[in-house]
Tab-separated table of C-alpha atoms in Angstrom:
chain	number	residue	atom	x	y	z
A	26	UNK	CA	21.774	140.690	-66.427
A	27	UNK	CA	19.847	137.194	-66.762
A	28	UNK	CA	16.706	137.531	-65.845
A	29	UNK	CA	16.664	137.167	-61.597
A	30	UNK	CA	13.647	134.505	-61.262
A	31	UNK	CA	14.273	130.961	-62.466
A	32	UNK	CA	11.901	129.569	-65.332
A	33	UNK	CA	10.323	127.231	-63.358
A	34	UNK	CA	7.945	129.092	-61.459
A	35	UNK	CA	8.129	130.200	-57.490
A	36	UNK	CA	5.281	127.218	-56.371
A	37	UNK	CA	3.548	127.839	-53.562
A	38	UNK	CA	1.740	126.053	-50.612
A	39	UNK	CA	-2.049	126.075	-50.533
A	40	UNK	CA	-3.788	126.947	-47.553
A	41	UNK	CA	-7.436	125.211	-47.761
A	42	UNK	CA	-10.276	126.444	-45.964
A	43	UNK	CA	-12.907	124.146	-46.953
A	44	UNK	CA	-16.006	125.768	-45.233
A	45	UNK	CA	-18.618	123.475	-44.099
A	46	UNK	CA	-21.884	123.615	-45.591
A	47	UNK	CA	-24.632	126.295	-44.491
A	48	UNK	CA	-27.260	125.313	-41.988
A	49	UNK	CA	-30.043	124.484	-44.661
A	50	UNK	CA	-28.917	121.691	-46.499
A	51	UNK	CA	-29.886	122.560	-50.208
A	52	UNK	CA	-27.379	125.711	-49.584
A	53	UNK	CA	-23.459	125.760	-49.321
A	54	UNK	CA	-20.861	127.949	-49.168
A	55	UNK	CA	-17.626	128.771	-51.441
A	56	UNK	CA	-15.212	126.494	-50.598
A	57	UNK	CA	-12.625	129.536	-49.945
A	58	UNK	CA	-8.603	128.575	-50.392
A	59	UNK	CA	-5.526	129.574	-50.648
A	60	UNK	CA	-2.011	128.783	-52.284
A	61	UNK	CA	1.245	129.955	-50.339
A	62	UNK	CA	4.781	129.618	-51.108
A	63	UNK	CA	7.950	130.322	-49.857
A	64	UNK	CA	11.816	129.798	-51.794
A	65	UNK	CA	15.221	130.530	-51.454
A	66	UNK	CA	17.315	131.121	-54.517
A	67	UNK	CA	20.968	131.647	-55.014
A	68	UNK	CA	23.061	132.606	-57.999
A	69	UNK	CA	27.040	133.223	-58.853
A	70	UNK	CA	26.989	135.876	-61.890
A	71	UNK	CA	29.498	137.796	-63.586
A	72	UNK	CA	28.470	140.764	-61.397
A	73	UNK	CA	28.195	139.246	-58.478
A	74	UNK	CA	26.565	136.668	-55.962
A	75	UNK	CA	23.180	137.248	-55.875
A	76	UNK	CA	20.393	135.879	-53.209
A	77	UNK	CA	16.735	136.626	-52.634
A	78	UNK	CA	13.593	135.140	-50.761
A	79	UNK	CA	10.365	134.777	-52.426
A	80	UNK	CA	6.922	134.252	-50.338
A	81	UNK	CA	3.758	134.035	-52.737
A	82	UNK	CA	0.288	134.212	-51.729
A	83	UNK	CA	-2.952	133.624	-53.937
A	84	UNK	CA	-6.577	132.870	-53.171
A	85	UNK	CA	-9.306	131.373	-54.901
A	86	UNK	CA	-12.399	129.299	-54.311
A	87	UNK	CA	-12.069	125.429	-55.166
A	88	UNK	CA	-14.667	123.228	-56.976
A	89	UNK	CA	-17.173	121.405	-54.614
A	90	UNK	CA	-16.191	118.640	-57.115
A	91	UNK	CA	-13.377	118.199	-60.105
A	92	UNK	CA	-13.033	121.000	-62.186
A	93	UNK	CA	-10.876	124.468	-62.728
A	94	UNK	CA	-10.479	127.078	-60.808
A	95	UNK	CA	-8.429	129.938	-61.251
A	96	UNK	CA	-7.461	133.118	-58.536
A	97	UNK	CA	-5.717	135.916	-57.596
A	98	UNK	CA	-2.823	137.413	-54.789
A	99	UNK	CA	0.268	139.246	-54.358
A	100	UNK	CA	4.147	137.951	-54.563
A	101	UNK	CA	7.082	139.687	-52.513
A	102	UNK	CA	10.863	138.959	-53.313
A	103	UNK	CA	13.666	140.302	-50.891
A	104	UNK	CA	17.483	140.459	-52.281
A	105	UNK	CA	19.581	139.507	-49.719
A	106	UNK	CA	23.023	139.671	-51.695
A	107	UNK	CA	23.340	141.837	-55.096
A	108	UNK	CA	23.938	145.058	-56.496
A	109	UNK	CA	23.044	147.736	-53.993
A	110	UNK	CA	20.469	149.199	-56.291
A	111	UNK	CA	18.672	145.823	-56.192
A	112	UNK	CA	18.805	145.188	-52.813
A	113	UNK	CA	15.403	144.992	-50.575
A	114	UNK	CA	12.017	144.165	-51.215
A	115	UNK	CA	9.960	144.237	-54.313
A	116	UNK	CA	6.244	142.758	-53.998
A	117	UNK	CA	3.406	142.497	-57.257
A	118	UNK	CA	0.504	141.046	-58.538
A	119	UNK	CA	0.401	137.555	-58.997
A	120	UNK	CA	-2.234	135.116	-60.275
A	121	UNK	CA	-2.874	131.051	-60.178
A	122	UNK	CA	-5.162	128.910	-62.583
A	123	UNK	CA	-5.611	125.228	-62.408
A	124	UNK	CA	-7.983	122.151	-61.242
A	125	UNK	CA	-8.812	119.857	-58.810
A	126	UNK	CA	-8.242	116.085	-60.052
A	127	UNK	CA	-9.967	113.291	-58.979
A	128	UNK	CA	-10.097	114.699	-55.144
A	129	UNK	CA	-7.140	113.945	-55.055
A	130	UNK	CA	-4.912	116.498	-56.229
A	131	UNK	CA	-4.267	120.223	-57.136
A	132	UNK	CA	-2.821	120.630	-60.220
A	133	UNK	CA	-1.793	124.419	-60.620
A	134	UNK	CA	-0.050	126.856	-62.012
A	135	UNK	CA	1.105	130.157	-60.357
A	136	UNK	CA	2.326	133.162	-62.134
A	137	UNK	CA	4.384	136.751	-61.150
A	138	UNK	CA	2.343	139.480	-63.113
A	139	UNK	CA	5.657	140.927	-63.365
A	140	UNK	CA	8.119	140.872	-65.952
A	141	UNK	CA	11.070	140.031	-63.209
A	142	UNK	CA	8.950	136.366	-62.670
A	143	UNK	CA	9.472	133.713	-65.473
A	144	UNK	CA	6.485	131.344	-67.360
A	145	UNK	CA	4.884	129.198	-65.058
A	146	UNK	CA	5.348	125.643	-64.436
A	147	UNK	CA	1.964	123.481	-63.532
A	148	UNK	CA	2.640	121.516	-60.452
A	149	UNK	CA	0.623	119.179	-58.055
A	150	UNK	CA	0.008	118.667	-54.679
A	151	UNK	CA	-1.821	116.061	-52.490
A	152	UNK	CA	-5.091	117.468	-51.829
A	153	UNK	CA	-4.650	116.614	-47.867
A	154	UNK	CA	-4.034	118.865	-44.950
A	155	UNK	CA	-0.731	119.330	-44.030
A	156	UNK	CA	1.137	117.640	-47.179
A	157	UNK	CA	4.342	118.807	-47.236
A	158	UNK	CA	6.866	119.032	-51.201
A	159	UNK	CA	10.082	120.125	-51.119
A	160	UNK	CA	12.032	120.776	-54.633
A	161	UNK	CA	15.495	121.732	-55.337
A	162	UNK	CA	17.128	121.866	-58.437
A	163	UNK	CA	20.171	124.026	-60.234
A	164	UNK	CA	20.694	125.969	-63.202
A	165	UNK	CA	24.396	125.687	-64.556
A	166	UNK	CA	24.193	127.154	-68.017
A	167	UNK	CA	24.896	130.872	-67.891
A	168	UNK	CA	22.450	131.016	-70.813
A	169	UNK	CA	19.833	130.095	-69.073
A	170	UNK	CA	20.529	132.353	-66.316
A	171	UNK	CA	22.801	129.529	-64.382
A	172	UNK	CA	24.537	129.049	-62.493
A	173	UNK	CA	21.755	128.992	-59.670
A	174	UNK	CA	20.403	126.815	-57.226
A	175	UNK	CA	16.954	126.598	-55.811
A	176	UNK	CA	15.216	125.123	-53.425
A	177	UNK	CA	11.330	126.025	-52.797
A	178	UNK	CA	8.691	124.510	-50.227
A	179	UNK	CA	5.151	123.891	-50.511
A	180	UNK	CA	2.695	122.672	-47.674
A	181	UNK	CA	-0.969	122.089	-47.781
A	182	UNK	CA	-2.992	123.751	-44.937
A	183	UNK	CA	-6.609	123.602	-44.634
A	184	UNK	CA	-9.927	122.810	-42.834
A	185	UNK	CA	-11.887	120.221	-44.113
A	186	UNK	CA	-15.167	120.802	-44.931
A	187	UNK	CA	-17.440	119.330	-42.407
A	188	UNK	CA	-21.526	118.476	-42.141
A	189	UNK	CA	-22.725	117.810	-38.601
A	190	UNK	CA	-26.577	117.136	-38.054
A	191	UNK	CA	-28.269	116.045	-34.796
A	192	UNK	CA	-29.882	112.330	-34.662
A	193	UNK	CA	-32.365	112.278	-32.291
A	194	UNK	CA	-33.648	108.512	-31.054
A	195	UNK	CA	-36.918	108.329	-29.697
A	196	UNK	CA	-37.936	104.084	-28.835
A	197	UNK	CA	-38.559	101.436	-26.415
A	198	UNK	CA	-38.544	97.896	-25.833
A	199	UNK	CA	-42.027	96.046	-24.358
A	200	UNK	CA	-42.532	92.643	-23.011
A	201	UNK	CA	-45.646	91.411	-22.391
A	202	UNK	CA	-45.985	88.459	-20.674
A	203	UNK	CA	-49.593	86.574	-20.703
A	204	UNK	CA	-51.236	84.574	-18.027
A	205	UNK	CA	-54.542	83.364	-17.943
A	206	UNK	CA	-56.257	82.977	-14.746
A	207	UNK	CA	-59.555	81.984	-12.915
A	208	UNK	CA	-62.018	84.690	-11.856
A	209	UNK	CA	-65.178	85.136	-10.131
A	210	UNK	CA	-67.239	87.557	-11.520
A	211	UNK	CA	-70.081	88.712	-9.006
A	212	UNK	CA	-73.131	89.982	-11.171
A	213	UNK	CA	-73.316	86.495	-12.972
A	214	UNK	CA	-71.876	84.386	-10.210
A	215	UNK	CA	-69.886	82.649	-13.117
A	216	UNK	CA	-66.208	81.557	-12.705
A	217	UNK	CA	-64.387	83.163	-16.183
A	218	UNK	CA	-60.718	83.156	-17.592
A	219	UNK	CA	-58.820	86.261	-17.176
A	220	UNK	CA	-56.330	86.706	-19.506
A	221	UNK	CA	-53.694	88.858	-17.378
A	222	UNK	CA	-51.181	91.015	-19.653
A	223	UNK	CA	-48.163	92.321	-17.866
A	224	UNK	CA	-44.704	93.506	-17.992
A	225	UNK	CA	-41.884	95.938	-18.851
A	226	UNK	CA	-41.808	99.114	-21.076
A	227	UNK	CA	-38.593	100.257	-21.341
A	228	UNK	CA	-38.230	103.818	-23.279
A	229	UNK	CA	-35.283	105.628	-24.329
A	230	UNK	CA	-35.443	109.217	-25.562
A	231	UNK	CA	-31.367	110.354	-27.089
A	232	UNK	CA	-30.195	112.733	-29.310
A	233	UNK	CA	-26.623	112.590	-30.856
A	234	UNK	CA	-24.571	115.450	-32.200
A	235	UNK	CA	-22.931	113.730	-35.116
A	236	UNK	CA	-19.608	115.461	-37.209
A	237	UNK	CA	-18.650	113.694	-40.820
A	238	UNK	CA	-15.750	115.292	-42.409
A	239	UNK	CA	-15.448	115.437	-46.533
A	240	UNK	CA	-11.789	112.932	-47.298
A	241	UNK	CA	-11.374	113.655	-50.578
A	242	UNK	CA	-14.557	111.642	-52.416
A	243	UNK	CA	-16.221	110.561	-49.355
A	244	UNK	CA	-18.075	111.788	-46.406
A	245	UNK	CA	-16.287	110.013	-42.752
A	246	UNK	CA	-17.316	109.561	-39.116
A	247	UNK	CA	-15.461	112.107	-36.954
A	248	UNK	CA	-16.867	111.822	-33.837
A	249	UNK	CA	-20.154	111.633	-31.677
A	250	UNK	CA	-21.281	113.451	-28.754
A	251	UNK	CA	-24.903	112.291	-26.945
A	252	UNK	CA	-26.586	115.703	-26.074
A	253	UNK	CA	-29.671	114.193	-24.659
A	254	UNK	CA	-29.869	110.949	-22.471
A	255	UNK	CA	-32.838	109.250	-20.902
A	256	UNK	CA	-34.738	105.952	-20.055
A	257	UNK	CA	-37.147	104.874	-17.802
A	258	UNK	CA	-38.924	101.225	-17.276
A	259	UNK	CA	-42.513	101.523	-16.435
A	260	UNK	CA	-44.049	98.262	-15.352
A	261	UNK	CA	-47.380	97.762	-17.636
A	262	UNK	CA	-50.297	95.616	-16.657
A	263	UNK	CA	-53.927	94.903	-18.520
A	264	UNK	CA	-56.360	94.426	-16.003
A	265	UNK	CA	-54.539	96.166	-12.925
A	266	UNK	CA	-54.712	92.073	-10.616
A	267	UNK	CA	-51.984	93.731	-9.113
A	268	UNK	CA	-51.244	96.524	-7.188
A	269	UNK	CA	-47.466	97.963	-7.601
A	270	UNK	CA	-45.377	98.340	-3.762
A	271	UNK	CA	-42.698	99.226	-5.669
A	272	UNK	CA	-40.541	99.740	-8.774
A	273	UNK	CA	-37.120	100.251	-9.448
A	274	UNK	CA	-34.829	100.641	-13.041
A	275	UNK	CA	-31.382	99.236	-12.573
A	276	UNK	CA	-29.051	101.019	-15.014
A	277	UNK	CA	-31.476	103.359	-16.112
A	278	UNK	CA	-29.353	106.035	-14.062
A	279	UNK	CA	-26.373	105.170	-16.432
A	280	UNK	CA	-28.117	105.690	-19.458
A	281	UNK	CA	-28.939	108.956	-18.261
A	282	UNK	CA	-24.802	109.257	-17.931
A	283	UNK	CA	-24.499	108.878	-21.176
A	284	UNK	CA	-24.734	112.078	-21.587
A	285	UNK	CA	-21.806	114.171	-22.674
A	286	UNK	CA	-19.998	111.090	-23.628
A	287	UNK	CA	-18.879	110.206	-26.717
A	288	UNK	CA	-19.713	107.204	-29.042
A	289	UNK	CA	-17.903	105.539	-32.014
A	290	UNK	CA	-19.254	104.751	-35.343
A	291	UNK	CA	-19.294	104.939	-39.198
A	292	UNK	CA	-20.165	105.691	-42.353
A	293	UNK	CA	-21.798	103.955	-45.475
A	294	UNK	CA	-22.725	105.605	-48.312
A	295	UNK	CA	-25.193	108.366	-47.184
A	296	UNK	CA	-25.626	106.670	-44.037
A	297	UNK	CA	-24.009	106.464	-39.748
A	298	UNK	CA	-24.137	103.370	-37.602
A	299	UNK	CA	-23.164	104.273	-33.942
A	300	UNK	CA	-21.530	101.997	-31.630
A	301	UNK	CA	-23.889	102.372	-28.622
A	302	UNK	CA	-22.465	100.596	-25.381
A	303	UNK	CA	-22.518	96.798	-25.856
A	304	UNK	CA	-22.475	95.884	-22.082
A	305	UNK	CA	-25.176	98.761	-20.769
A	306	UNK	CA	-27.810	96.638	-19.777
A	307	UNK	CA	-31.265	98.066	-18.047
A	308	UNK	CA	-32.836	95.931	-16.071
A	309	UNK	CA	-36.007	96.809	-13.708
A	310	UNK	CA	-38.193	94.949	-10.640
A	311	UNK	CA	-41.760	95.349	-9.351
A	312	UNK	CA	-43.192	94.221	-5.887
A	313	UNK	CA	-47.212	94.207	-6.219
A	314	UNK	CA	-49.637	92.729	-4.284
A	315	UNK	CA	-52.565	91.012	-5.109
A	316	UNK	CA	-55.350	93.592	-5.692
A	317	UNK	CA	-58.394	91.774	-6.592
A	318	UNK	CA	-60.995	91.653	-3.962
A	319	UNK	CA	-61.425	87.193	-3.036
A	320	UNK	CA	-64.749	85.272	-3.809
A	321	UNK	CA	-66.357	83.342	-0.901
A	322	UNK	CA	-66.100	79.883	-0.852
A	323	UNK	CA	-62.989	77.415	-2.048
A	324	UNK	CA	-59.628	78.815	-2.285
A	325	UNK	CA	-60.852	82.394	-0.527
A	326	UNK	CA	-58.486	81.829	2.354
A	327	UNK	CA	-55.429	81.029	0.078
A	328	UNK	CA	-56.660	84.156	-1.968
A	329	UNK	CA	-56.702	86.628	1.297
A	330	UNK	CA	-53.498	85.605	2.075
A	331	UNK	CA	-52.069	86.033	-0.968
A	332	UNK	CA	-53.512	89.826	-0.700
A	333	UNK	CA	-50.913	90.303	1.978
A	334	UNK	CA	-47.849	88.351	0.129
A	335	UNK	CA	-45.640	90.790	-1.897
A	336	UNK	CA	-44.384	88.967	-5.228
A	337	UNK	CA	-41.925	90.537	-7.416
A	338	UNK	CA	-41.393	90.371	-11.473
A	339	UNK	CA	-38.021	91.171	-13.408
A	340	UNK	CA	-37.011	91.576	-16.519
A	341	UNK	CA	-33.560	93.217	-18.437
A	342	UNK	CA	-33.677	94.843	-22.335
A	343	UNK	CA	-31.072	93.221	-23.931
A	344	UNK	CA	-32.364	93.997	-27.262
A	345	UNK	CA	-32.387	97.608	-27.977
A	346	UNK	CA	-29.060	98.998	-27.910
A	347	UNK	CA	-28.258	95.833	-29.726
A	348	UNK	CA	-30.412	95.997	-32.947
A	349	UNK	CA	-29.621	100.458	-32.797
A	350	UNK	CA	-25.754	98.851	-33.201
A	351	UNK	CA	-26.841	97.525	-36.451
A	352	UNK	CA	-29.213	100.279	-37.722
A	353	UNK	CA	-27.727	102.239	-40.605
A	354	UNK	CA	-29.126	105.759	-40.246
A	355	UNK	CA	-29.918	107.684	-43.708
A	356	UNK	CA	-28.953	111.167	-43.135
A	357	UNK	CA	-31.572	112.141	-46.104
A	358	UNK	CA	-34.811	110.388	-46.721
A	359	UNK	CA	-35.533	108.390	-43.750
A	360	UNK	CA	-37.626	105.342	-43.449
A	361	UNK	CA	-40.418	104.988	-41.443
A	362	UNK	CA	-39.544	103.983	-38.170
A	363	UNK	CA	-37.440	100.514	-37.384
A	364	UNK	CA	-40.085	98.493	-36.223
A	365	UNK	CA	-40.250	94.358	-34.944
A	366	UNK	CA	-42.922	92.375	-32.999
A	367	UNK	CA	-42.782	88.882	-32.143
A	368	UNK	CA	-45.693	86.722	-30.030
A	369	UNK	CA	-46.303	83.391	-28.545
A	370	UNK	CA	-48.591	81.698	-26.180
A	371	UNK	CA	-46.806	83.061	-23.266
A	372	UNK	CA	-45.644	86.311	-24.395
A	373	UNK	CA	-45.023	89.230	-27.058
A	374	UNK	CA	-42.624	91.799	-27.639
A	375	UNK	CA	-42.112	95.053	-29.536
A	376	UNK	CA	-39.383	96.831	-30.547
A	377	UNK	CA	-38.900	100.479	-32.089
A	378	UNK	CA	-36.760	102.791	-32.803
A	379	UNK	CA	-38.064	105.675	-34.004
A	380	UNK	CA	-34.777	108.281	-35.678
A	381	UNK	CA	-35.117	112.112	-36.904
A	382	UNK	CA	-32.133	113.803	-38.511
A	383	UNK	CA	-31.612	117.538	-38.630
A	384	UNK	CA	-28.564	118.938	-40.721
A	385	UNK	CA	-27.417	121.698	-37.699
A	386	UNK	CA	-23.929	122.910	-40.015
C-alpha cells in the first residue's frame, strides 16, 4: 500500500505565548510557544477509499530575537474510511526545527517520528496573532501515492509579549508676580520699598500604569491607566501684606477625576509621550485683606480702610499639561528632571516636571 501520509508534511498552526518579561528588568522569561495543526486527507486506492484526520501539536521556546529554534510534541491520525484493520486512531512522537526571520515570520519544519509520516516540508507563517493559511493540493500519480487530495489549516495563536512599568509625575507650575510698594518702617521712621512677591503654586502629584506590547521589531503603546491623581493651588506670598479670607482651586477636583481614566499616547524609540487632557484647565482665586498694621500721618485713613476691603487675585496653569504633552519619557536612563524658568520686571515663572519609571511586569 502507498505510504498513507502525503510527502509534504502535516503543517501545523503555532500557538504563541510570548510571556512578558519578569518584574526586574535585566531578567526575562522563555518566550514559551507552540505549533498546532489540523488536516483532512482523502485518497481513492486500489483497495479502497481511504480518509483520515491529522491534529499535530509541538512546543518549543522562540528566540527573543532572529534565530533557530527547534522542539518537541505528539501527532494523532484517525482513519475515517479504510481497511478495517486500519481504522481508528494512531498518535506518536513528533518534532519541529526552524527560525524566526526578521520578526516577521516562522519558518519551520514539522516532522512525524514515525515511519507512517513522510519528509518534512519547511513552511512559513506570519509571525502575528491570529494569522490564518489554508493549503490544498492533490496527488494524481499512483506512484507517488495519488490519487489524493489534501487540504490542511494553520492559524497563529498567541499572546504578545508585553512590558508595563508605572510613570509616576511629581511637578508644579509657579507664578510669581512682583510689586514693589511703599512702607513705613517704625524703628527708623524711614519710608522703604517693599518688594511684594505673590502668587500661584499649582502642584500635581500622578502616577500612570503604562502597557507597551512587542509588534514584531518594536515596542507599541497599548494603553494607559492614571492610578494616582492629585493637584492643589496654594496661593504663595513673600512678605505675608496680605492676609488670605479665602481660597479656592477651580478644576483641581477634576484632576483628581482623572483617576481611573485612561489616556492615549505613543511610542519612540525607548521612549512614551501621553496625551494628557488638552482642555483641563486649573484655575484658582484668593480674597485677602490687607494685613499690615497703617503708619500715622498721610494716606493712614486710605490705608485703614483698605484693611477692611477684601481684594481678590486669579490666575489659571495653562502650561503644564501642555509642555507634559510634548515630553518624551525614557523608560531607561532618565534625565534629570524637565525643568524651565522665565522672569521679568513684573513677574517669574517655573515649571517642572519631575518623572520616575518603575518596570512593574
Amino acid at each position: 500500500m502507498p505510504s498513507r501520509r502525503p510527502h509534504t508534511p502535516l503543517l501545523s498552526t503555532a500557538f504563541f505565548a510570548l510571556l512578558a518579561f519578569a518584574a526586574a528588568p535585566a531578567q526575562t522569561e522563555d518566550r514559551k510557544a507552540a505549533l498546532e495543526e489540523w488536516g483532512d486527507s482523502l485518497c481513492t486506492w486500489p483497495s479502497g477509499v481511504y480518509a483520515w484526520t491529522s491534529k499535530t501539536r509541538t512546543d518549543f521556546v522562540l528566540p527573543d530575537e532572529d534565530g533557530p529554534f527547534s522542539g518537541t510534541g505528539s501527532f494523532s491520525i484517525t482513519f475515517t474510511q479504510g481497511h478495517p484493520d486500519i481504522l481508528g486512531t494512531k498518535t506518536g512522537s513528533a518534532s519541529i526545527s526552524g527560525h524566526v526571520r526578521n520578526q516577521e515570520d516562522v519558518v519551520f519544519t514539522t516532522i512525524w517520528n514515525d515511519p507512517i509520516g513522510g519528509p518534512g516540508e519547511q513552511l512559513s507563517i506570519p509571525l502575528e496573532p491570529g494569522a490564518t493559511r489554508t493549503k490544498s493540493w492533490s496527488v494524481t500519480n499512483p506512484a507517488e501515492g495519488g490519487p489524493c487530495s489534501f487540504t490542511h489549516s494553520w492559524r497563529l495563536v498567541f499572546e504578545r509579549e508585553k512590558r508595563v512599568y508605572d510613570i509616576a509625575l511629581k511637578g508644579k507650575r509657579a507664578l510669581a508676580n512682583l510689586r514693589t510698594y511703599p512702607a513705613f518702617d517704625p524703628k527708623t521712621g524711614a519710608w522703604l520699598d517693599v518688594t511684594h512677591r505673590f502668587g500661584f503654586a499649582f502642584r500635581y502629584d500622578f502616577t500612570v500604569r503604562v502597557t507597551l506590547e512587542r509588534r514584531k521589531k518594536d515596542w507599541v503603546f497599548v494603553n494607559a491607566v492614571v492610578t494616582r491623581a492629585d493637584a492643589t493651588a496654594s496661593y504663595e506670598q513673600d512678605p505675608e501684606i496680605y492676609r488670605v479670607v479665602s481660597s479656592r482651586c477651580t478644576n483641581c477636583g477634576k484632576v483628581r477625576a482623572l483617576a481611573g481614566t485612561s489616556l492615549g499616547g505613543s511610542t519612540t524609540g525607548q521612549s512614551v509621550q501621553l496625551s494628557w487632557p488638552s482642555a483641563l484647565i486649573p484655575s484658582a482665586t484668593v480674597s485677602a485683606v490687607f494685613a499690615y498694621q497703617c503708619a500715622e500721618g498721610e494716606g493712614q485713613a486710605t490705608c485703614e480702610r483698605n484693611r477692611t476691603e477684601t481684594s481678590s487675585y486669579f490666575d489659571q496653569d495653562t502650561d503644564f499639561f501642555n509642555r507634559a504633552r510634548g515630553h518624551d519619557i525614557p523608560l531607561q536612563d532618565l534625565p534629570p528632571p524637565f525643568s524651565e524658568s522665565s522672569r521679568t520686571e513684573i513677574h517669574s515663572k517655573t515649571i517642572i516636571h519631575d518623572y520616575r519609571v518603575r518596570r512593574v511586569e
